[in-house]
Amino acid sequence: MSEWEIRREDLTEAQRDVADLIGIENYRKLVDIYAGELIYIPKADSFDRLVRNQKIVDEFDGGNTGELARKYHLTPVTIRRIVDEKRKSLMLAPLEGQISMFDP
């Protein structure tokens, strides 16, 4: 860590807001680590969306897109986008009892 002083009056209004929120020492650490970099701070609701999307993926069974759309107040297109990877893996998975040509 470098040896320099941060004075509150040297900071911009937005910088002062951050320093007031996390404390001047933590602000100094932030500057030491991320100086010159752009840091994106997501909106709080984006974390809610991540949890919701994981629930949708967990509940998706390959044929309940409409049900999930109604339950989560989303369009079927949005549900399909959220579950696209799981949907692809379900479509490629062998059916129960199905023999693969790659099985020994």
Short mmCIF file of N, CA, C and O in Angstrom, two decimals:
data_model
loop_
_atom_site.label_atom_id
_atom_site.label_comp_id
_atom_site.label_asym_id
_atom_site.label_seq_id
_atom_site.Cartn_x
_atom_site.Cartn_y
_atom_site.Cartn_z
N MET A 1 0.84 -1.17 0.00
CA MET A 1 0.00 0.00 0.00
C MET A 1 0.89 1.23 0.00
O MET A 1 1.86 1.31 0.73
N SER A 2 0.54 2.21 -0.82
CA SER A 2 1.36 3.42 -0.90
C SER A 2 1.11 4.31 0.32
O SER A 2 0.12 4.17 1.02
N GLU A 3 2.05 5.22 0.55
CA GLU A 3 1.95 6.12 1.70
C GLU A 3 1.49 7.49 1.22
O GLU A 3 2.28 8.35 0.88
N TRP A 4 0.22 7.70 1.18
CA TRP A 4 -0.34 8.99 0.80
C TRP A 4 -1.60 9.25 1.61
O TRP A 4 -2.25 8.34 2.07
N GLU A 5 -1.90 10.50 1.77
CA GLU A 5 -3.06 10.92 2.56
C GLU A 5 -4.23 11.23 1.64
O GLU A 5 -4.05 11.89 0.62
N ILE A 6 -5.39 10.79 2.02
CA ILE A 6 -6.61 11.19 1.33
C ILE A 6 -7.31 12.18 2.25
O ILE A 6 -7.60 11.87 3.40
N ARG A 7 -7.55 13.36 1.73
CA ARG A 7 -8.32 14.34 2.48
C ARG A 7 -9.70 14.42 1.86
O ARG A 7 -9.84 14.49 0.64
N ARG A 8 -10.69 14.38 2.69
CA ARG A 8 -12.08 14.38 2.22
C ARG A 8 -12.33 15.56 1.28
O ARG A 8 -13.02 15.42 0.27
N GLU A 9 -11.76 16.72 1.57
CA GLU A 9 -12.00 17.91 0.75
C GLU A 9 -11.37 17.81 -0.64
O GLU A 9 -11.71 18.58 -1.54
N ASP A 10 -10.45 16.88 -0.84
CA ASP A 10 -9.84 16.68 -2.17
C ASP A 10 -10.68 15.79 -3.07
O ASP A 10 -10.38 15.68 -4.26
N LEU A 11 -11.70 15.16 -2.51
CA LEU A 11 -12.51 14.22 -3.27
C LEU A 11 -13.69 14.92 -3.95
O LEU A 11 -14.18 15.94 -3.45
N THR A 12 -14.14 14.34 -5.05
CA THR A 12 -15.36 14.83 -5.69
C THR A 12 -16.54 14.45 -4.81
O THR A 12 -16.41 13.63 -3.88
N GLU A 13 -17.70 14.98 -5.12
CA GLU A 13 -18.89 14.66 -4.33
C GLU A 13 -19.19 13.16 -4.35
O GLU A 13 -19.45 12.56 -3.30
N ALA A 14 -19.11 12.53 -5.52
CA ALA A 14 -19.38 11.09 -5.62
C ALA A 14 -18.33 10.29 -4.84
O ALA A 14 -18.64 9.31 -4.17
N GLN A 15 -17.07 10.73 -4.92
CA GLN A 15 -16.00 10.06 -4.18
C GLN A 15 -16.21 10.20 -2.67
O GLN A 15 -16.00 9.26 -1.91
N ARG A 16 -16.64 11.39 -2.24
CA ARG A 16 -16.93 11.60 -0.81
C ARG A 16 -18.07 10.69 -0.36
O ARG A 16 -18.02 10.14 0.74
N ASP A 17 -19.08 10.54 -1.20
CA ASP A 17 -20.21 9.66 -0.86
C ASP A 17 -19.72 8.24 -0.61
O ASP A 17 -20.12 7.59 0.36
N VAL A 18 -18.83 7.75 -1.49
CA VAL A 18 -18.29 6.40 -1.32
C VAL A 18 -17.43 6.32 -0.07
O VAL A 18 -17.57 5.39 0.73
N ALA A 19 -16.56 7.30 0.13
CA ALA A 19 -15.69 7.31 1.31
C ALA A 19 -16.51 7.37 2.60
O ALA A 19 -16.19 6.69 3.58
N ASP A 20 -17.58 8.15 2.59
CA ASP A 20 -18.45 8.23 3.76
C ASP A 20 -19.16 6.90 4.01
O ASP A 20 -19.36 6.50 5.15
N LEU A 21 -19.51 6.22 2.95
CA LEU A 21 -20.23 4.95 3.06
C LEU A 21 -19.33 3.82 3.58
O LEU A 21 -19.72 3.07 4.47
N ILE A 22 -18.12 3.73 3.06
CA ILE A 22 -17.27 2.59 3.42
C ILE A 22 -16.14 2.96 4.38
O ILE A 22 -15.42 2.08 4.85
N GLY A 23 -15.97 4.24 4.65
CA GLY A 23 -14.89 4.68 5.54
C GLY A 23 -13.68 5.09 4.72
O GLY A 23 -13.40 4.52 3.66
N ILE A 24 -12.96 6.07 5.22
CA ILE A 24 -11.83 6.63 4.49
C ILE A 24 -10.71 5.61 4.28
O ILE A 24 -10.07 5.57 3.23
N GLU A 25 -10.46 4.74 5.27
CA GLU A 25 -9.40 3.73 5.11
C GLU A 25 -9.78 2.71 4.03
O GLU A 25 -8.93 2.32 3.22
N ASN A 26 -11.03 2.30 4.01
CA ASN A 26 -11.48 1.37 2.96
C ASN A 26 -11.48 2.05 1.60
O ASN A 26 -11.19 1.42 0.59
N TYR A 27 -11.79 3.35 1.58
CA TYR A 27 -11.72 4.08 0.32
C TYR A 27 -10.29 4.10 -0.19
O TYR A 27 -10.03 3.90 -1.37
N ARG A 28 -9.35 4.31 0.71
CA ARG A 28 -7.93 4.31 0.35
C ARG A 28 -7.53 2.94 -0.23
O ARG A 28 -6.81 2.86 -1.23
N LYS A 29 -7.99 1.86 0.40
CA LYS A 29 -7.70 0.51 -0.11
C LYS A 29 -8.29 0.32 -1.50
O LYS A 29 -7.66 -0.26 -2.38
N LEU A 30 -9.50 0.82 -1.68
CA LEU A 30 -10.16 0.74 -2.99
C LEU A 30 -9.33 1.45 -4.05
O LEU A 30 -9.10 0.93 -5.14
N VAL A 31 -8.85 2.63 -3.72
CA VAL A 31 -8.00 3.40 -4.64
C VAL A 31 -6.70 2.65 -4.91
O VAL A 31 -6.24 2.57 -6.06
N ASP A 32 -6.07 2.09 -3.87
CA ASP A 32 -4.82 1.36 -4.05
C ASP A 32 -4.99 0.18 -5.00
O ASP A 32 -4.12 -0.10 -5.82
N ILE A 33 -6.11 -0.50 -4.90
CA ILE A 33 -6.31 -1.71 -5.70
C ILE A 33 -6.88 -1.42 -7.08
O ILE A 33 -6.45 -2.00 -8.08
N TYR A 34 -7.82 -0.48 -7.18
CA TYR A 34 -8.56 -0.28 -8.43
C TYR A 34 -8.30 1.08 -9.09
O TYR A 34 -9.06 1.46 -9.98
N ALA A 35 -7.28 1.79 -8.70
CA ALA A 35 -7.01 3.12 -9.26
C ALA A 35 -7.00 3.09 -10.78
O ALA A 35 -6.32 2.26 -11.39
N GLY A 36 -7.77 3.96 -11.38
CA GLY A 36 -7.80 4.09 -12.83
C GLY A 36 -8.71 3.11 -13.54
O GLY A 36 -8.91 3.22 -14.75
N GLU A 37 -9.27 2.15 -12.82
CA GLU A 37 -10.14 1.17 -13.44
C GLU A 37 -11.60 1.58 -13.30
O GLU A 37 -11.97 2.26 -12.34
N LEU A 38 -12.40 1.15 -14.24
CA LEU A 38 -13.83 1.37 -14.16
C LEU A 38 -14.44 0.20 -13.40
O LEU A 38 -14.19 -0.95 -13.74
N ILE A 39 -15.18 0.50 -12.36
CA ILE A 39 -15.82 -0.55 -11.56
C ILE A 39 -17.33 -0.42 -11.74
O ILE A 39 -17.90 0.65 -11.50
N TYR A 40 -17.95 -1.50 -12.17
CA TYR A 40 -19.39 -1.52 -12.35
C TYR A 40 -20.03 -2.06 -11.07
O TYR A 40 -19.66 -3.11 -10.58
N ILE A 41 -20.97 -1.32 -10.53
CA ILE A 41 -21.70 -1.76 -9.35
C ILE A 41 -23.13 -1.99 -9.79
O ILE A 41 -23.84 -1.05 -10.16
N PRO A 42 -23.57 -3.26 -9.79
CA PRO A 42 -24.90 -3.56 -10.30
C PRO A 42 -26.00 -3.06 -9.37
O PRO A 42 -25.77 -2.83 -8.18
N LYS A 43 -27.18 -2.89 -9.95
CA LYS A 43 -28.34 -2.55 -9.14
C LYS A 43 -28.70 -3.74 -8.28
O LYS A 43 -28.46 -4.90 -8.66
N ALA A 44 -29.28 -3.48 -7.14
CA ALA A 44 -29.64 -4.55 -6.20
C ALA A 44 -30.60 -5.55 -6.83
O ALA A 44 -30.50 -6.76 -6.58
N ASP A 45 -31.51 -5.08 -7.69
CA ASP A 45 -32.48 -6.01 -8.27
C ASP A 45 -31.84 -7.02 -9.23
O ASP A 45 -32.43 -8.06 -9.52
N SER A 46 -30.61 -6.75 -9.67
CA SER A 46 -29.96 -7.72 -10.55
C SER A 46 -29.63 -9.00 -9.79
O SER A 46 -29.62 -10.09 -10.35
N PHE A 47 -29.39 -8.89 -8.46
CA PHE A 47 -29.14 -10.08 -7.65
C PHE A 47 -30.43 -10.87 -7.48
O PHE A 47 -30.42 -12.10 -7.51
N ASP A 48 -31.54 -10.15 -7.33
CA ASP A 48 -32.85 -10.82 -7.26
C ASP A 48 -33.12 -11.58 -8.56
O ASP A 48 -33.63 -12.69 -8.56
N ARG A 49 -32.76 -10.96 -9.68
CA ARG A 49 -32.96 -11.59 -10.99
C ARG A 49 -32.11 -12.85 -11.12
O ARG A 49 -32.57 -13.86 -11.66
N LEU A 50 -30.89 -12.82 -10.61
CA LEU A 50 -30.04 -14.02 -10.66
C LEU A 50 -30.67 -15.18 -9.89
O LEU A 50 -30.69 -16.32 -10.36
N VAL A 51 -31.20 -14.88 -8.71
CA VAL A 51 -31.85 -15.91 -7.89
C VAL A 51 -33.09 -16.43 -8.62
O VAL A 51 -33.31 -17.64 -8.71
N ARG A 52 -33.90 -15.51 -9.15
CA ARG A 52 -35.10 -15.90 -9.89
C ARG A 52 -34.74 -16.79 -11.09
O ARG A 52 -35.35 -17.84 -11.31
N ASN A 53 -33.73 -16.39 -11.84
CA ASN A 53 -33.34 -17.16 -13.02
C ASN A 53 -32.85 -18.56 -12.64
O ASN A 53 -33.13 -19.53 -13.35
N GLN A 54 -32.14 -18.67 -11.53
CA GLN A 54 -31.69 -20.00 -11.10
C GLN A 54 -32.88 -20.86 -10.70
O GLN A 54 -32.91 -22.06 -10.99
N LYS A 55 -33.88 -20.28 -10.06
CA LYS A 55 -35.10 -21.03 -9.72
C LYS A 55 -35.78 -21.52 -10.99
O LYS A 55 -36.24 -22.66 -11.05
N ILE A 56 -35.84 -20.66 -11.99
CA ILE A 56 -36.47 -21.04 -13.26
C ILE A 56 -35.71 -22.21 -13.88
O ILE A 56 -36.31 -23.19 -14.32
N VAL A 57 -34.40 -22.13 -13.91
CA VAL A 57 -33.58 -23.21 -14.48
C VAL A 57 -33.81 -24.50 -13.69
O VAL A 57 -33.97 -25.57 -14.27
N ASP A 58 -33.83 -24.40 -12.36
CA ASP A 58 -34.02 -25.58 -11.52
C ASP A 58 -35.39 -26.22 -11.74
O ASP A 58 -35.53 -27.44 -11.69
N GLU A 59 -36.41 -25.39 -11.99
CA GLU A 59 -37.77 -25.89 -12.16
C GLU A 59 -38.08 -26.33 -13.59
O GLU A 59 -39.07 -27.01 -13.82
N PHE A 60 -37.24 -25.95 -14.52
CA PHE A 60 -37.49 -26.27 -15.93
C PHE A 60 -37.34 -27.76 -16.17
O PHE A 60 -36.36 -28.38 -15.76
N ASP A 61 -38.35 -28.35 -16.82
CA ASP A 61 -38.30 -29.79 -17.10
C ASP A 61 -38.33 -30.10 -18.59
O ASP A 61 -38.46 -31.26 -18.99
N GLY A 62 -38.23 -29.07 -19.41
CA GLY A 62 -38.24 -29.28 -20.85
C GLY A 62 -39.58 -29.02 -21.49
O GLY A 62 -39.67 -28.81 -22.69
N GLY A 63 -40.64 -29.05 -20.70
CA GLY A 63 -41.97 -28.87 -21.28
C GLY A 63 -42.85 -27.92 -20.50
O GLY A 63 -44.05 -27.86 -20.76
N ASN A 64 -42.30 -27.17 -19.58
CA ASN A 64 -43.14 -26.31 -18.75
C ASN A 64 -42.83 -24.82 -18.93
O ASN A 64 -42.97 -24.03 -18.01
N THR A 65 -42.45 -24.44 -20.14
CA THR A 65 -42.12 -23.05 -20.43
C THR A 65 -43.29 -22.12 -20.14
O THR A 65 -43.13 -21.09 -19.48
N GLY A 66 -44.48 -22.47 -20.60
CA GLY A 66 -45.66 -21.65 -20.39
C GLY A 66 -46.00 -21.51 -18.91
O GLY A 66 -46.34 -20.42 -18.43
N GLU A 67 -45.92 -22.61 -18.19
CA GLU A 67 -46.19 -22.61 -16.76
C GLU A 67 -45.22 -21.68 -16.03
O GLU A 67 -45.63 -20.88 -15.17
N LEU A 68 -43.94 -21.78 -16.36
CA LEU A 68 -42.93 -20.93 -15.72
C LEU A 68 -43.14 -19.46 -16.10
O LEU A 68 -42.97 -18.57 -15.26
N ALA A 69 -43.53 -19.21 -17.34
CA ALA A 69 -43.79 -17.84 -17.78
C ALA A 69 -44.92 -17.22 -16.95
O ALA A 69 -44.82 -16.07 -16.50
N ARG A 70 -45.97 -17.97 -16.74
CA ARG A 70 -47.09 -17.47 -15.93
C ARG A 70 -46.67 -17.28 -14.47
O ARG A 70 -46.97 -16.27 -13.86
N LYS A 71 -45.96 -18.26 -13.93
CA LYS A 71 -45.56 -18.21 -12.53
C LYS A 71 -44.67 -17.01 -12.23
O LYS A 71 -44.81 -16.35 -11.20
N TYR A 72 -43.73 -16.72 -13.13
CA TYR A 72 -42.75 -15.66 -12.90
C TYR A 72 -43.08 -14.36 -13.64
O TYR A 72 -42.28 -13.42 -13.64
N HIS A 73 -44.28 -14.31 -14.28
CA HIS A 73 -44.75 -13.11 -14.98
C HIS A 73 -43.75 -12.66 -16.05
O HIS A 73 -43.38 -11.48 -16.13
N LEU A 74 -43.28 -13.63 -16.82
CA LEU A 74 -42.36 -13.37 -17.92
C LEU A 74 -42.95 -13.94 -19.19
O LEU A 74 -43.91 -14.70 -19.15
N THR A 75 -42.38 -13.59 -20.31
CA THR A 75 -42.84 -14.16 -21.57
C THR A 75 -42.18 -15.52 -21.77
O THR A 75 -41.09 -15.78 -21.25
N PRO A 76 -42.84 -16.39 -22.55
CA PRO A 76 -42.21 -17.68 -22.87
C PRO A 76 -40.84 -17.50 -23.55
O PRO A 76 -39.93 -18.29 -23.32
N VAL A 77 -40.69 -16.46 -24.34
CA VAL A 77 -39.41 -16.19 -25.01
C VAL A 77 -38.32 -15.93 -23.95
O VAL A 77 -37.20 -16.44 -24.06
N THR A 78 -38.65 -15.17 -22.93
CA THR A 78 -37.69 -14.88 -21.86
C THR A 78 -37.34 -16.15 -21.10
O THR A 78 -36.17 -16.38 -20.79
N ILE A 79 -38.34 -16.98 -20.81
CA ILE A 79 -38.09 -18.25 -20.13
C ILE A 79 -37.15 -19.10 -20.98
O ILE A 79 -36.18 -19.66 -20.46
N ARG A 80 -37.41 -19.20 -22.27
CA ARG A 80 -36.54 -20.01 -23.15
C ARG A 80 -35.11 -19.48 -23.16
O ARG A 80 -34.17 -20.25 -23.16
N ARG A 81 -34.96 -18.16 -23.15
CA ARG A 81 -33.61 -17.58 -23.12
C ARG A 81 -32.91 -17.94 -21.81
O ARG A 81 -31.74 -18.32 -21.80
N ILE A 82 -33.62 -17.87 -20.70
CA ILE A 82 -33.04 -18.17 -19.39
C ILE A 82 -32.62 -19.64 -19.30
O ILE A 82 -31.57 -19.97 -18.75
N VAL A 83 -33.43 -20.53 -19.84
CA VAL A 83 -33.17 -21.97 -19.67
C VAL A 83 -32.51 -22.60 -20.88
O VAL A 83 -32.36 -23.82 -20.94
N ASP A 84 -32.06 -21.78 -21.80
CA ASP A 84 -31.53 -22.29 -23.07
C ASP A 84 -30.47 -23.38 -22.90
O ASP A 84 -30.53 -24.42 -23.55
N GLU A 85 -29.49 -23.18 -22.04
CA GLU A 85 -28.43 -24.18 -21.86
C GLU A 85 -28.99 -25.49 -21.30
O GLU A 85 -28.64 -26.57 -21.75
N LYS A 86 -29.87 -25.39 -20.29
CA LYS A 86 -30.45 -26.61 -19.73
C LYS A 86 -31.33 -27.31 -20.77
O LYS A 86 -31.30 -28.53 -20.89
N ARG A 87 -32.08 -26.52 -21.54
CA ARG A 87 -32.94 -27.09 -22.57
C ARG A 87 -32.10 -27.85 -23.60
O ARG A 87 -32.43 -28.97 -23.98
N LYS A 88 -30.99 -27.29 -24.00
CA LYS A 88 -30.11 -27.96 -24.97
C LYS A 88 -29.56 -29.27 -24.39
O LYS A 88 -29.51 -30.27 -25.09
N SER A 89 -29.15 -29.26 -23.14
CA SER A 89 -28.60 -30.47 -22.54
C SER A 89 -29.69 -31.55 -22.38
O SER A 89 -29.42 -32.73 -22.55
N LEU A 90 -30.93 -31.12 -22.08
CA LEU A 90 -32.02 -32.10 -21.98
C LEU A 90 -32.33 -32.72 -23.34
O LEU A 90 -32.61 -33.91 -23.43
N MET A 91 -32.24 -31.91 -24.39
CA MET A 91 -32.54 -32.42 -25.73
C MET A 91 -31.45 -33.38 -26.20
O MET A 91 -31.73 -34.32 -26.94
N LEU A 92 -30.23 -33.18 -25.76
CA LEU A 92 -29.13 -34.03 -26.19
C LEU A 92 -28.97 -35.27 -25.32
O LEU A 92 -28.31 -36.22 -25.72
N ALA A 93 -29.56 -35.25 -24.14
CA ALA A 93 -29.42 -36.38 -23.22
C ALA A 93 -30.20 -37.58 -23.75
O ALA A 93 -31.29 -37.44 -24.28
N PRO A 94 -29.64 -38.78 -23.60
CA PRO A 94 -30.36 -39.96 -24.05
C PRO A 94 -31.60 -40.20 -23.17
O PRO A 94 -31.61 -39.86 -21.99
N LEU A 95 -32.63 -40.71 -23.78
CA LEU A 95 -33.83 -41.05 -23.03
C LEU A 95 -33.54 -42.24 -22.13
O LEU A 95 -32.62 -43.03 -22.39
N GLU A 96 -34.33 -42.39 -21.09
CA GLU A 96 -34.14 -43.50 -20.16
C GLU A 96 -34.24 -44.82 -20.92
O GLU A 96 -35.18 -45.05 -21.68
N GLY A 97 -33.24 -45.65 -20.77
CA GLY A 97 -33.22 -46.94 -21.45
C GLY A 97 -32.66 -46.88 -22.86
O GLY A 97 -32.48 -47.91 -23.50
N GLN A 98 -32.43 -45.69 -23.38
CA GLN A 98 -31.91 -45.54 -24.73
C GLN A 98 -30.44 -45.92 -24.76
O GLN A 98 -29.66 -45.57 -23.89
N ILE A 99 -30.05 -46.66 -25.77
CA ILE A 99 -28.67 -47.09 -25.93
C ILE A 99 -27.98 -46.12 -26.88
O ILE A 99 -28.51 -45.79 -27.94
N SER A 100 -26.80 -45.71 -26.50
CA SER A 100 -26.03 -44.79 -27.34
C SER A 100 -25.14 -45.62 -28.25
O SER A 100 -24.63 -46.68 -27.86
N MET A 101 -24.91 -45.14 -29.45
CA MET A 101 -24.02 -45.85 -30.35
C MET A 101 -22.58 -45.75 -29.87
O MET A 101 -21.69 -46.43 -30.36
N PHE A 102 -22.33 -44.89 -28.86
CA PHE A 102 -20.99 -44.74 -28.31
C PHE A 102 -20.77 -45.62 -27.09
O PHE A 102 -19.68 -45.66 -26.55
N ASP A 103 -21.83 -46.29 -26.60
CA ASP A 103 -21.70 -47.17 -25.44
C ASP A 103 -20.90 -48.41 -25.86
O ASP A 103 -21.06 -48.92 -26.95
N PRO A 104 -20.06 -48.91 -24.96
CA PRO A 104 -19.26 -50.11 -25.30
C PRO A 104 -20.13 -51.35 -25.38
O PRO A 104 -21.17 -51.50 -24.90
#
